[in-house]
């Protein structure tokens, strides 16, 4: 009986190993670019902090940016800080906080611009930044 159990275990382990190997060797087939179809409008904002060495200011701004996700036309949000990646001439790491927002359309992005939550964000947190650069992007 012990040999039977051992053989069953070895057989199952071998089958799992083959399945895993085949699965990892197969290319992943996903539906066409989900972001392209669901959220073709992107609003990317970079903030330069007045006090770039202040982790407290940075964290406060990050928390403030996250409140923008409550705006009904914002379909996705990514809030970030500078990544500690390789230093190269093409990388600008002079900013402090980034917001990447996704919208269904330009009308939704326009609603965001004048939304009370966005206006309150600007009023409450603008004292933290010295510069803002915005890139509005539509799917090509």
Short mmCIF file of C-alpha atoms in Angstrom, two decimals:
data_model
loop_
_atom_site.label_atom_id
_atom_site.label_comp_id
_atom_site.label_asym_id
_atom_site.label_seq_id
_atom_site.Cartn_x
_atom_site.Cartn_y
_atom_site.Cartn_z
CA UNK A 1 0.00 0.00 0.00
CA UNK A 2 2.90 2.36 0.76
CA UNK A 3 4.34 1.72 -2.73
CA UNK A 4 0.96 2.48 -4.30
CA UNK A 5 0.72 5.81 -2.45
CA UNK A 6 4.30 6.68 -3.34
CA UNK A 7 3.71 5.88 -7.03
CA UNK A 8 0.53 7.99 -7.02
CA UNK A 9 2.43 10.90 -5.42
CA UNK A 10 5.28 10.64 -7.94
CA UNK A 11 2.83 10.41 -10.84
CA UNK A 12 0.89 13.44 -9.64
CA UNK A 13 4.08 15.43 -9.06
CA UNK A 14 5.34 14.55 -12.55
CA UNK A 15 2.03 15.56 -14.13
CA UNK A 16 2.09 18.88 -12.28
CA UNK A 17 5.67 19.51 -13.35
CA UNK A 18 4.85 18.87 -17.02
CA UNK A 19 1.73 21.04 -16.83
CA UNK A 20 3.67 23.90 -15.21
CA UNK A 21 6.46 23.64 -17.78
CA UNK A 22 4.03 23.69 -20.70
CA UNK A 23 1.99 26.52 -19.20
CA UNK A 24 5.04 28.73 -18.64
CA UNK A 25 6.37 28.02 -22.13
CA UNK A 26 3.11 29.02 -23.80
CA UNK A 27 2.66 32.68 -24.71
CA UNK A 28 -0.02 34.45 -22.72
CA UNK A 29 -2.93 35.50 -24.90
CA UNK A 30 -4.88 38.39 -23.47
CA UNK A 31 -7.72 40.33 -24.96
CA UNK A 32 -6.65 43.47 -26.85
CA UNK A 33 -5.17 46.21 -24.69
CA UNK A 34 -7.71 46.62 -21.88
CA UNK A 35 -6.66 50.19 -21.16
CA UNK A 36 -7.13 51.12 -24.81
CA UNK A 37 -10.74 49.98 -24.84
CA UNK A 38 -11.84 50.91 -21.37
CA UNK A 39 -9.97 54.12 -20.60
CA UNK A 40 -8.64 55.82 -23.72
CA UNK A 41 -8.01 59.18 -21.97
CA UNK A 42 -5.10 59.53 -19.56
CA UNK A 43 -4.28 62.54 -17.37
CA UNK A 44 -0.72 62.37 -16.02
CA UNK A 45 0.40 65.01 -13.54
CA UNK A 46 3.83 65.53 -12.00
CA UNK A 47 4.25 67.61 -8.84
CA UNK A 48 7.49 69.21 -7.67
CA UNK A 49 7.39 69.73 -3.91
CA UNK A 50 8.33 73.05 -2.33
CA UNK A 51 10.18 71.02 0.30
CA UNK A 52 11.53 68.09 -1.71
CA UNK A 53 13.31 66.59 1.29
CA UNK A 54 10.15 66.50 3.41
CA UNK A 55 8.71 62.99 3.55
CA UNK A 56 5.77 64.42 5.55
CA UNK A 57 4.88 66.87 2.75
CA UNK A 58 5.25 64.13 0.14
CA UNK A 59 3.02 61.74 2.09
CA UNK A 60 0.42 64.47 2.66
CA UNK A 61 0.29 65.20 -1.07
CA UNK A 62 0.03 61.48 -1.88
CA UNK A 63 -2.93 61.21 0.50
CA UNK A 64 -4.53 64.25 -1.11
CA UNK A 65 -4.09 62.93 -4.64
CA UNK A 66 -5.76 59.67 -3.61
CA UNK A 67 -8.95 61.62 -2.75
CA UNK A 68 -9.37 62.31 -6.47
CA UNK A 69 -10.38 58.67 -6.97
CA UNK A 70 -13.79 59.59 -5.48
CA UNK A 71 -14.66 61.61 -8.59
CA UNK A 72 -17.16 59.51 -10.53
CA UNK A 73 -15.53 60.02 -13.94
CA UNK A 74 -12.11 58.85 -12.69
CA UNK A 75 -12.05 55.20 -13.79
CA UNK A 76 -8.57 54.37 -12.54
CA UNK A 77 -5.81 56.03 -10.57
CA UNK A 78 -2.13 55.37 -9.95
CA UNK A 79 -0.34 57.57 -7.43
CA UNK A 80 3.42 57.35 -7.40
CA UNK A 81 6.70 58.70 -6.14
CA UNK A 82 10.08 58.69 -7.85
CA UNK A 83 11.46 55.19 -8.33
CA UNK A 84 15.05 54.55 -7.32
CA UNK A 85 16.07 53.31 -10.75
CA UNK A 86 19.26 53.60 -12.74
CA UNK A 87 20.41 57.19 -13.34
CA UNK A 88 20.40 58.01 -17.05
CA UNK A 89 20.21 61.25 -19.06
CA UNK A 90 16.70 60.42 -20.28
CA UNK A 91 15.24 59.95 -16.78
CA UNK A 92 13.79 62.96 -14.99
CA UNK A 93 13.61 62.23 -11.29
CA UNK A 94 13.34 65.86 -10.20
CA UNK A 95 9.62 65.63 -9.36
CA UNK A 96 8.18 64.29 -6.12
CA UNK A 97 4.66 62.91 -6.66
CA UNK A 98 2.81 61.70 -9.74
CA UNK A 99 -0.85 61.05 -10.44
CA UNK A 100 -2.03 59.01 -13.39
CA UNK A 101 -5.79 59.15 -13.94
CA UNK A 102 -7.84 57.21 -16.49
CA UNK A 103 -11.11 58.37 -18.09
CA UNK A 104 -13.61 56.89 -20.53
CA UNK A 105 -13.63 60.04 -22.64
CA UNK A 106 -12.68 63.72 -22.81
CA UNK A 107 -16.06 64.70 -21.36
CA UNK A 108 -15.23 62.71 -18.22
CA UNK A 109 -11.86 64.41 -17.99
CA UNK A 110 -13.60 67.80 -18.31
CA UNK A 111 -15.97 66.90 -15.46
CA UNK A 112 -12.93 66.05 -13.33
CA UNK A 113 -11.34 69.47 -13.96
CA UNK A 114 -14.23 71.40 -12.43
CA UNK A 115 -15.38 68.80 -9.92
CA UNK A 116 -15.65 70.09 -6.31
CA UNK A 117 -13.33 67.32 -5.07
CA UNK A 118 -10.63 68.37 -7.56
CA UNK A 119 -11.06 72.04 -6.72
CA UNK A 120 -10.90 71.26 -2.98
CA UNK A 121 -7.74 69.22 -3.59
CA UNK A 122 -6.08 72.20 -5.30
CA UNK A 123 -7.15 74.56 -2.52
CA UNK A 124 -6.05 72.26 0.31
CA UNK A 125 -2.76 70.93 -1.10
CA UNK A 126 -1.37 73.52 -3.55
CA UNK A 127 0.80 75.01 -0.81
CA UNK A 128 2.88 71.80 -0.99
CA UNK A 129 4.03 72.13 -4.61
CA UNK A 130 6.22 74.59 -6.45
CA UNK A 131 5.56 73.31 -9.97
CA UNK A 132 3.04 71.11 -11.76
CA UNK A 133 3.33 69.63 -15.26
CA UNK A 134 0.35 67.91 -16.90
CA UNK A 135 0.30 65.51 -19.84
CA UNK A 136 -3.16 64.75 -21.24
CA UNK A 137 -3.10 61.77 -23.55
CA UNK A 138 -5.60 60.09 -25.86
CA UNK A 139 -5.16 56.69 -27.47
CA UNK A 140 -3.42 56.92 -30.87
#
